[in-house]
mmCIF file of C-alpha atoms and ligand atoms in Angstrom:
data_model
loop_
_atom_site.group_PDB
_atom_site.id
_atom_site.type_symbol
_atom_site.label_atom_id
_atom_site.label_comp_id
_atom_site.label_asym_id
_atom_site.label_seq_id
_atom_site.Cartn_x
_atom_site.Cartn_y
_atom_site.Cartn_z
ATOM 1 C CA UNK K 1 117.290 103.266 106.060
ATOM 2 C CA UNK K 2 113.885 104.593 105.341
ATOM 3 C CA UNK K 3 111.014 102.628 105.914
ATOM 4 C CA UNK K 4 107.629 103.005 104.014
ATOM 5 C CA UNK K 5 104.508 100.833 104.257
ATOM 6 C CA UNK K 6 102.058 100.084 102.056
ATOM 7 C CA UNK K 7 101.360 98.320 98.661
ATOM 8 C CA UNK K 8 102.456 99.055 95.428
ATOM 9 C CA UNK K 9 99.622 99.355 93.398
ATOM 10 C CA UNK K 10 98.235 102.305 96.067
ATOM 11 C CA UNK K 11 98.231 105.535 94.107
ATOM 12 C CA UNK K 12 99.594 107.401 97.120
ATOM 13 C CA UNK K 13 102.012 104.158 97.812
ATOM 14 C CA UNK K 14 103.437 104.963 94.639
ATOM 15 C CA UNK K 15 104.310 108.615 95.445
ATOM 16 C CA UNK K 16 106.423 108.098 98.079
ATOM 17 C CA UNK K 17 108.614 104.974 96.521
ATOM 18 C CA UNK K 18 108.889 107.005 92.897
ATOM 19 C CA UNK K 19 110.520 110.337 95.127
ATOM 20 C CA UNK K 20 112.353 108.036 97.269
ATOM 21 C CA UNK K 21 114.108 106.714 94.184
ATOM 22 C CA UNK K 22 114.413 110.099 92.718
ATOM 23 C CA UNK K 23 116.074 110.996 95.972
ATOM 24 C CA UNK K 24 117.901 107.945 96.125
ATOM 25 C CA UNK K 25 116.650 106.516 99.132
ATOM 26 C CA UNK K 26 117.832 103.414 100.583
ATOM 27 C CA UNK K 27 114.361 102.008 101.963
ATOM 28 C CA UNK K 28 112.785 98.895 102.105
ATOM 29 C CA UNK K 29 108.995 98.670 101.535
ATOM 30 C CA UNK K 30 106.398 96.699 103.179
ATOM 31 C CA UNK K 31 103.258 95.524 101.915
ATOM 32 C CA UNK K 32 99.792 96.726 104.327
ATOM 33 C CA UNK K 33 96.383 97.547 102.886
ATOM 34 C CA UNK K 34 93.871 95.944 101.360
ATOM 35 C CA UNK K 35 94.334 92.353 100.809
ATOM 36 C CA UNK K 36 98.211 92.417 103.059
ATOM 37 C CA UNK K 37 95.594 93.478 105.758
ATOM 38 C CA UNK K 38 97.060 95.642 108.901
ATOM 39 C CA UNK K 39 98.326 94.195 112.341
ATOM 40 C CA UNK K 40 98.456 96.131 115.471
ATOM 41 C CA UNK K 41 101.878 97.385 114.868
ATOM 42 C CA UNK K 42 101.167 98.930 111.648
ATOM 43 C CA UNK K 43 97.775 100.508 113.355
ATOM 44 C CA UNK K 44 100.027 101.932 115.937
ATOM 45 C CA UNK K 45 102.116 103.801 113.746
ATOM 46 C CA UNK K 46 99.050 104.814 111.810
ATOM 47 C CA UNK K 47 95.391 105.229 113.769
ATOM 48 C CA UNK K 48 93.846 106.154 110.532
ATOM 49 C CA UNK K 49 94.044 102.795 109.131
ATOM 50 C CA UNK K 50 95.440 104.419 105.950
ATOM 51 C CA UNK K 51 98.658 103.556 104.212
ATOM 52 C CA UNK K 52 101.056 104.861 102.962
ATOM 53 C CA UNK K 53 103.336 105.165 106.579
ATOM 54 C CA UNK K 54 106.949 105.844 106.857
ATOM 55 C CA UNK K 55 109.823 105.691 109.459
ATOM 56 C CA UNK K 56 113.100 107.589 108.492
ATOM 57 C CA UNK K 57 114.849 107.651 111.719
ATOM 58 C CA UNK K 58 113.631 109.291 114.048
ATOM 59 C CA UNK K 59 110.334 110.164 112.750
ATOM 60 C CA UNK K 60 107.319 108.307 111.764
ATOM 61 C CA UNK K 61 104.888 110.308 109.248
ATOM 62 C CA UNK K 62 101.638 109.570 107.788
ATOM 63 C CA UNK K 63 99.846 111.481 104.789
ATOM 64 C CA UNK K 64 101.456 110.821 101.380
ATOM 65 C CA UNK K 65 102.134 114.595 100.270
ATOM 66 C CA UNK K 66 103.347 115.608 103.948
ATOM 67 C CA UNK K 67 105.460 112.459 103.795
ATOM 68 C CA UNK K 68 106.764 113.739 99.600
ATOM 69 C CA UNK K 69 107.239 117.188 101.219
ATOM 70 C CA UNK K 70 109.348 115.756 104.446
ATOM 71 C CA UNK K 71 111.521 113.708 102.342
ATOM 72 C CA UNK K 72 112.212 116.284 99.846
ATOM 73 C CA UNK K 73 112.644 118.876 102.228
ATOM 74 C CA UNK K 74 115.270 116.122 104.652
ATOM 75 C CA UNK K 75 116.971 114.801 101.850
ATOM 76 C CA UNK K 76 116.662 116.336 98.782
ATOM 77 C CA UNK K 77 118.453 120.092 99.172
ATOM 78 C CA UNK K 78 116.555 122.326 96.888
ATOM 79 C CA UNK K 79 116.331 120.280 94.114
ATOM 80 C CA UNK K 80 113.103 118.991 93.891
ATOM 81 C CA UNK K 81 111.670 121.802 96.342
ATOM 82 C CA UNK K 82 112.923 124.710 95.917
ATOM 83 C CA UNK K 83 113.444 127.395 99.194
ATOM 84 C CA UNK K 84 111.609 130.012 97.499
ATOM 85 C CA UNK K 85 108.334 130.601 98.684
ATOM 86 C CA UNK K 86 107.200 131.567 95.250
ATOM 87 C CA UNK K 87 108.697 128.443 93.165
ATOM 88 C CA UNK K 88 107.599 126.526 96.332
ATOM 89 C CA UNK K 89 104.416 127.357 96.529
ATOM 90 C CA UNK K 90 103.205 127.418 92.512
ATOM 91 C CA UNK K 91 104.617 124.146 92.601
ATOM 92 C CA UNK K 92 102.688 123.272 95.805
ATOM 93 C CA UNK K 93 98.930 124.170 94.493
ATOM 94 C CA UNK K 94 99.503 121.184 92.515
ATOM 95 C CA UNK K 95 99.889 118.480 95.299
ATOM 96 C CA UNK K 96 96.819 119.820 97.057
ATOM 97 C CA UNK K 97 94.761 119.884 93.443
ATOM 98 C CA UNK K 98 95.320 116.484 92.862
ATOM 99 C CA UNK K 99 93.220 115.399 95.987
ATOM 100 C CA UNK K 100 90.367 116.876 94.324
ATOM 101 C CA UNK K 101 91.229 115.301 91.147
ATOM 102 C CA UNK K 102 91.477 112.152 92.852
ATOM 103 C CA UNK K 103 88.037 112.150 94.451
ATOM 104 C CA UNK K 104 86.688 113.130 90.569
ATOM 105 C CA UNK K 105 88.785 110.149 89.186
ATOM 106 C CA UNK K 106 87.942 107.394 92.103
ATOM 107 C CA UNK K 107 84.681 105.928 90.561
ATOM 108 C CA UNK K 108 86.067 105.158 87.086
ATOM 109 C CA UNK K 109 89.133 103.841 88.894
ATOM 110 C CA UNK K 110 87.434 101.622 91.033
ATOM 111 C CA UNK K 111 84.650 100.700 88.262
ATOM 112 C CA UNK K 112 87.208 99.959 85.980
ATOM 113 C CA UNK K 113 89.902 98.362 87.583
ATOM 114 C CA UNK K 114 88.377 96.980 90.808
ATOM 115 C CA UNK K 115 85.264 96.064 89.695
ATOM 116 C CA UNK K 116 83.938 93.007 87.684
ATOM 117 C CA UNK K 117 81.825 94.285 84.742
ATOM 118 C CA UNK K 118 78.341 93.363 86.314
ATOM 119 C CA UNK K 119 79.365 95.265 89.443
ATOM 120 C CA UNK K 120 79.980 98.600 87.458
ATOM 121 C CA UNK K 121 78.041 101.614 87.570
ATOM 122 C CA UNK K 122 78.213 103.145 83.772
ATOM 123 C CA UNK K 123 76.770 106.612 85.001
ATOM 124 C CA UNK K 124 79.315 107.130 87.561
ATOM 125 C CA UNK K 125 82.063 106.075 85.325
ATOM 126 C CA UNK K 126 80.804 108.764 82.725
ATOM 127 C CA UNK K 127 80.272 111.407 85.073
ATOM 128 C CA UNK K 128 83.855 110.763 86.815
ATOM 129 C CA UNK K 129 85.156 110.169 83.052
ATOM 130 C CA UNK K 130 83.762 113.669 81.993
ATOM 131 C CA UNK K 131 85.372 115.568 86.010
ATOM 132 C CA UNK K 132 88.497 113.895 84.965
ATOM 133 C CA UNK K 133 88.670 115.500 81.685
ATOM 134 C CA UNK K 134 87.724 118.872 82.589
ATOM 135 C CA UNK K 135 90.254 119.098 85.241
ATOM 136 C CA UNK K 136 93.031 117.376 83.073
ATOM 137 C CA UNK K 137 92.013 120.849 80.546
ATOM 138 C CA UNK K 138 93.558 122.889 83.400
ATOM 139 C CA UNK K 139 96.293 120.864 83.850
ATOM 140 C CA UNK K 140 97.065 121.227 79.892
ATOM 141 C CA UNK K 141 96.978 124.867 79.993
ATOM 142 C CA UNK K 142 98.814 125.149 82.435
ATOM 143 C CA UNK K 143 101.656 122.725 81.048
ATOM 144 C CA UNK K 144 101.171 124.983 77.848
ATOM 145 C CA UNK K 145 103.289 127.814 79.609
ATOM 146 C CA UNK K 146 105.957 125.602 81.315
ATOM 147 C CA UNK K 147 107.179 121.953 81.083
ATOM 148 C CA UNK K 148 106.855 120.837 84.739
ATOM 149 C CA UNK K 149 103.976 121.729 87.067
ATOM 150 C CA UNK K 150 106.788 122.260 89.641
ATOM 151 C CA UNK K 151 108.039 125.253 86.449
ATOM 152 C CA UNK K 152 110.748 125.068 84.561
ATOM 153 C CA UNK K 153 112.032 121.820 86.385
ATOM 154 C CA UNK K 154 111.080 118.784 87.457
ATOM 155 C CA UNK K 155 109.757 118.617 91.267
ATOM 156 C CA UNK K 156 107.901 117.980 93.858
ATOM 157 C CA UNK K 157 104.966 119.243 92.020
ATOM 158 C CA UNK K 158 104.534 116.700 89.353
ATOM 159 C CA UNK K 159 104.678 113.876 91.375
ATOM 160 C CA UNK K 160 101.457 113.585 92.920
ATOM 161 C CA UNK K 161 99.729 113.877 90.026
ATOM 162 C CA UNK K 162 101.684 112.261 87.858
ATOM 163 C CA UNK K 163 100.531 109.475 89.870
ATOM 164 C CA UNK K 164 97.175 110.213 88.791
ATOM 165 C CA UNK K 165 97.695 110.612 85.237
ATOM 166 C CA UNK K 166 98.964 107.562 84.759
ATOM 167 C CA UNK K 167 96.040 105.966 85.511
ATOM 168 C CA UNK K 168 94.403 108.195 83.204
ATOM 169 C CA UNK K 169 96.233 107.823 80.327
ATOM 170 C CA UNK K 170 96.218 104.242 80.875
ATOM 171 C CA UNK K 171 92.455 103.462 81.389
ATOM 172 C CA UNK K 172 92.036 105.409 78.081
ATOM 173 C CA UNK K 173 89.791 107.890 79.444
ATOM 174 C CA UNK K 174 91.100 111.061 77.609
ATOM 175 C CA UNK K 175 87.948 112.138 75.352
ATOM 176 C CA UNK K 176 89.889 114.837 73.956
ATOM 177 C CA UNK K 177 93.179 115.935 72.892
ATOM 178 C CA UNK K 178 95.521 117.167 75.981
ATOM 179 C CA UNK K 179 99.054 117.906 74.375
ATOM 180 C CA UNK K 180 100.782 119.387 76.767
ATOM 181 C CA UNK K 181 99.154 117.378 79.588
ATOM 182 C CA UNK K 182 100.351 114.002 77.027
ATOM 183 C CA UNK K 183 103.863 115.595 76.236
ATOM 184 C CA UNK K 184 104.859 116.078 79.950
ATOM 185 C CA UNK K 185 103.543 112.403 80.907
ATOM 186 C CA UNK K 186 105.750 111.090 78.225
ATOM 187 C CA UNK K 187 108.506 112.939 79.977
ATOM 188 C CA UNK K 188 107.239 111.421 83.229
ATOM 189 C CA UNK K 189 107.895 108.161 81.576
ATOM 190 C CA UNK K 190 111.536 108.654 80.985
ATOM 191 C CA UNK K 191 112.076 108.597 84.503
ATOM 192 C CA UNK K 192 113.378 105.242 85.774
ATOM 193 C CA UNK K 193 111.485 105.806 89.340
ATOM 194 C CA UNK K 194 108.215 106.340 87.402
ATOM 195 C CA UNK K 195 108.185 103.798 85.155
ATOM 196 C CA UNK K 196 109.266 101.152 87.557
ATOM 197 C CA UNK K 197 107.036 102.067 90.512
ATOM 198 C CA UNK K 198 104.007 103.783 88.905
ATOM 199 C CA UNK K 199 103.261 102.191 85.464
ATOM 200 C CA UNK K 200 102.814 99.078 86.708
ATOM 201 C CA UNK K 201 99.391 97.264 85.793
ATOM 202 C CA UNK K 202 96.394 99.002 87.795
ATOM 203 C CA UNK K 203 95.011 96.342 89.873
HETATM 204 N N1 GSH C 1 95.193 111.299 102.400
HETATM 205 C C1 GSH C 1 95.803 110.007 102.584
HETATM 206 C C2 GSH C 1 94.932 108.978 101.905
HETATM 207 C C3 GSH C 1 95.445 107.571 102.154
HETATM 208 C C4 GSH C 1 94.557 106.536 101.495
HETATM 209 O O1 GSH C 1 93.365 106.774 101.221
HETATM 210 N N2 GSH C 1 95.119 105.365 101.249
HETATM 211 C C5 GSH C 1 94.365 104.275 100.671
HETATM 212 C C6 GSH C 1 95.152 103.658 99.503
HETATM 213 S S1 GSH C 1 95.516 104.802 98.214
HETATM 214 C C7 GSH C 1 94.174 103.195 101.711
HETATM 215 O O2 GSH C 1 94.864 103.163 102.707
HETATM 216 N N3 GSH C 1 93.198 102.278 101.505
HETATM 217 C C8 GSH C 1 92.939 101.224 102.424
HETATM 218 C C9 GSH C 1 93.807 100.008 102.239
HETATM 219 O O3 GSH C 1 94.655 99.967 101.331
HETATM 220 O O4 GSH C 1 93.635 99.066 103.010
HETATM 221 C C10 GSH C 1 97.226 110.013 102.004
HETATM 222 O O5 GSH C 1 97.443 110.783 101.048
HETATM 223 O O6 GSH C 1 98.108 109.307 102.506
#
């Protein structure tokens, strides 16, 4: 039984419990961060004071892609990440990219969703608002020359940030037109993992 802490409405929570269910994991998941707080045992497993966590037998893992790429590569065959080092690593680029896009997309998150509207900071929403939508270009052109970010199938590769563009999409913050970028999210959607575990309401 596979293990994974944190709560659900923690973009890189959300990773982990979407693959597990593409994998199909049995796992139970426990709510830390944020208002769940952290106890000692949970600070053991993880000095960063971070979540997400997981135990999967013998080994307990921190970091939400290292976790994806553990669990794909323990459980999943070559499915979802493929052996080649080619396919592996095109698909790869992706899961380190969306850090970057993350830190671009944090201040319009947070002023958005976590913030009441006296507390919000209009320039830093605009400039993260205008980051977001530059990088989300180079995510359309490249979606304009295959239908996964992983290539010609679904992977490991989409998952991170299709995290990410679901919160997007959702706060409305496209200024532009991105159809391939809006085609493949509507594929995202389809799949029962993501839309249970990642479209939930941003809080
Ligand atoms: N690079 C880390 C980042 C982890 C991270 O920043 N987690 C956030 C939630 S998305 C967190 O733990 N925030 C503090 C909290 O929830 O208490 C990862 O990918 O796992």
């Amino acid at each position: 039984m596979l293990t994974i802490w944190g709560r659900l409405n923690s973009h890189n929570v959300k990773k982990v419990v979407w693959l597990a269910e593409e994998l199909r994991l049995n796992y139970q998941r426990h709510d830390v961060g944020c208002a769940f707080g952290m106890d000692d045992a949970y600070s053991a497993k993880n000095p960063n004071a971070l979540i997400p966590t997981i135990e999967d037998g013998d080994v307990v893992l921190w970091e939400s892609n290292a976790i994806l790429r553990f669990l794909a590569a323990r459980h999943g065959g070559d499915a979802l990440w493929p052996a080649d080092p080619v396919q592996r690593a095109l698909a790869d680029r992706w899961m380190d990219w969306q850090f970057g896009y993350a830190e671009a997309q944090r201040p319009a998150f947070h002023g958005l969703v976590r913030r009441s509207p006296e507390q919000r900071d209009p320039a830093a929403i605009e400039q993260a608002t205008v980051t977001c939508n530059r990088m989300m270009k180079v995510l359309d052109a490249a979606l304009s020359l295959q239908p996964w970010l992983s290539g010609a199938e679904f992977g490991l590769g989409d998952i991170p940030m299709g995290v990410y563009a679901h919160t997007f999409f959702a706060l409305g913050l496209a200024r532009e037109p991105l159809p391939h970028a809006s085609s493949w999210y509507e594929r995202l959607k389809t799949r029962p993992g993501f839309a249970a575990n990642v479209m939930i309401p941003l809080t």
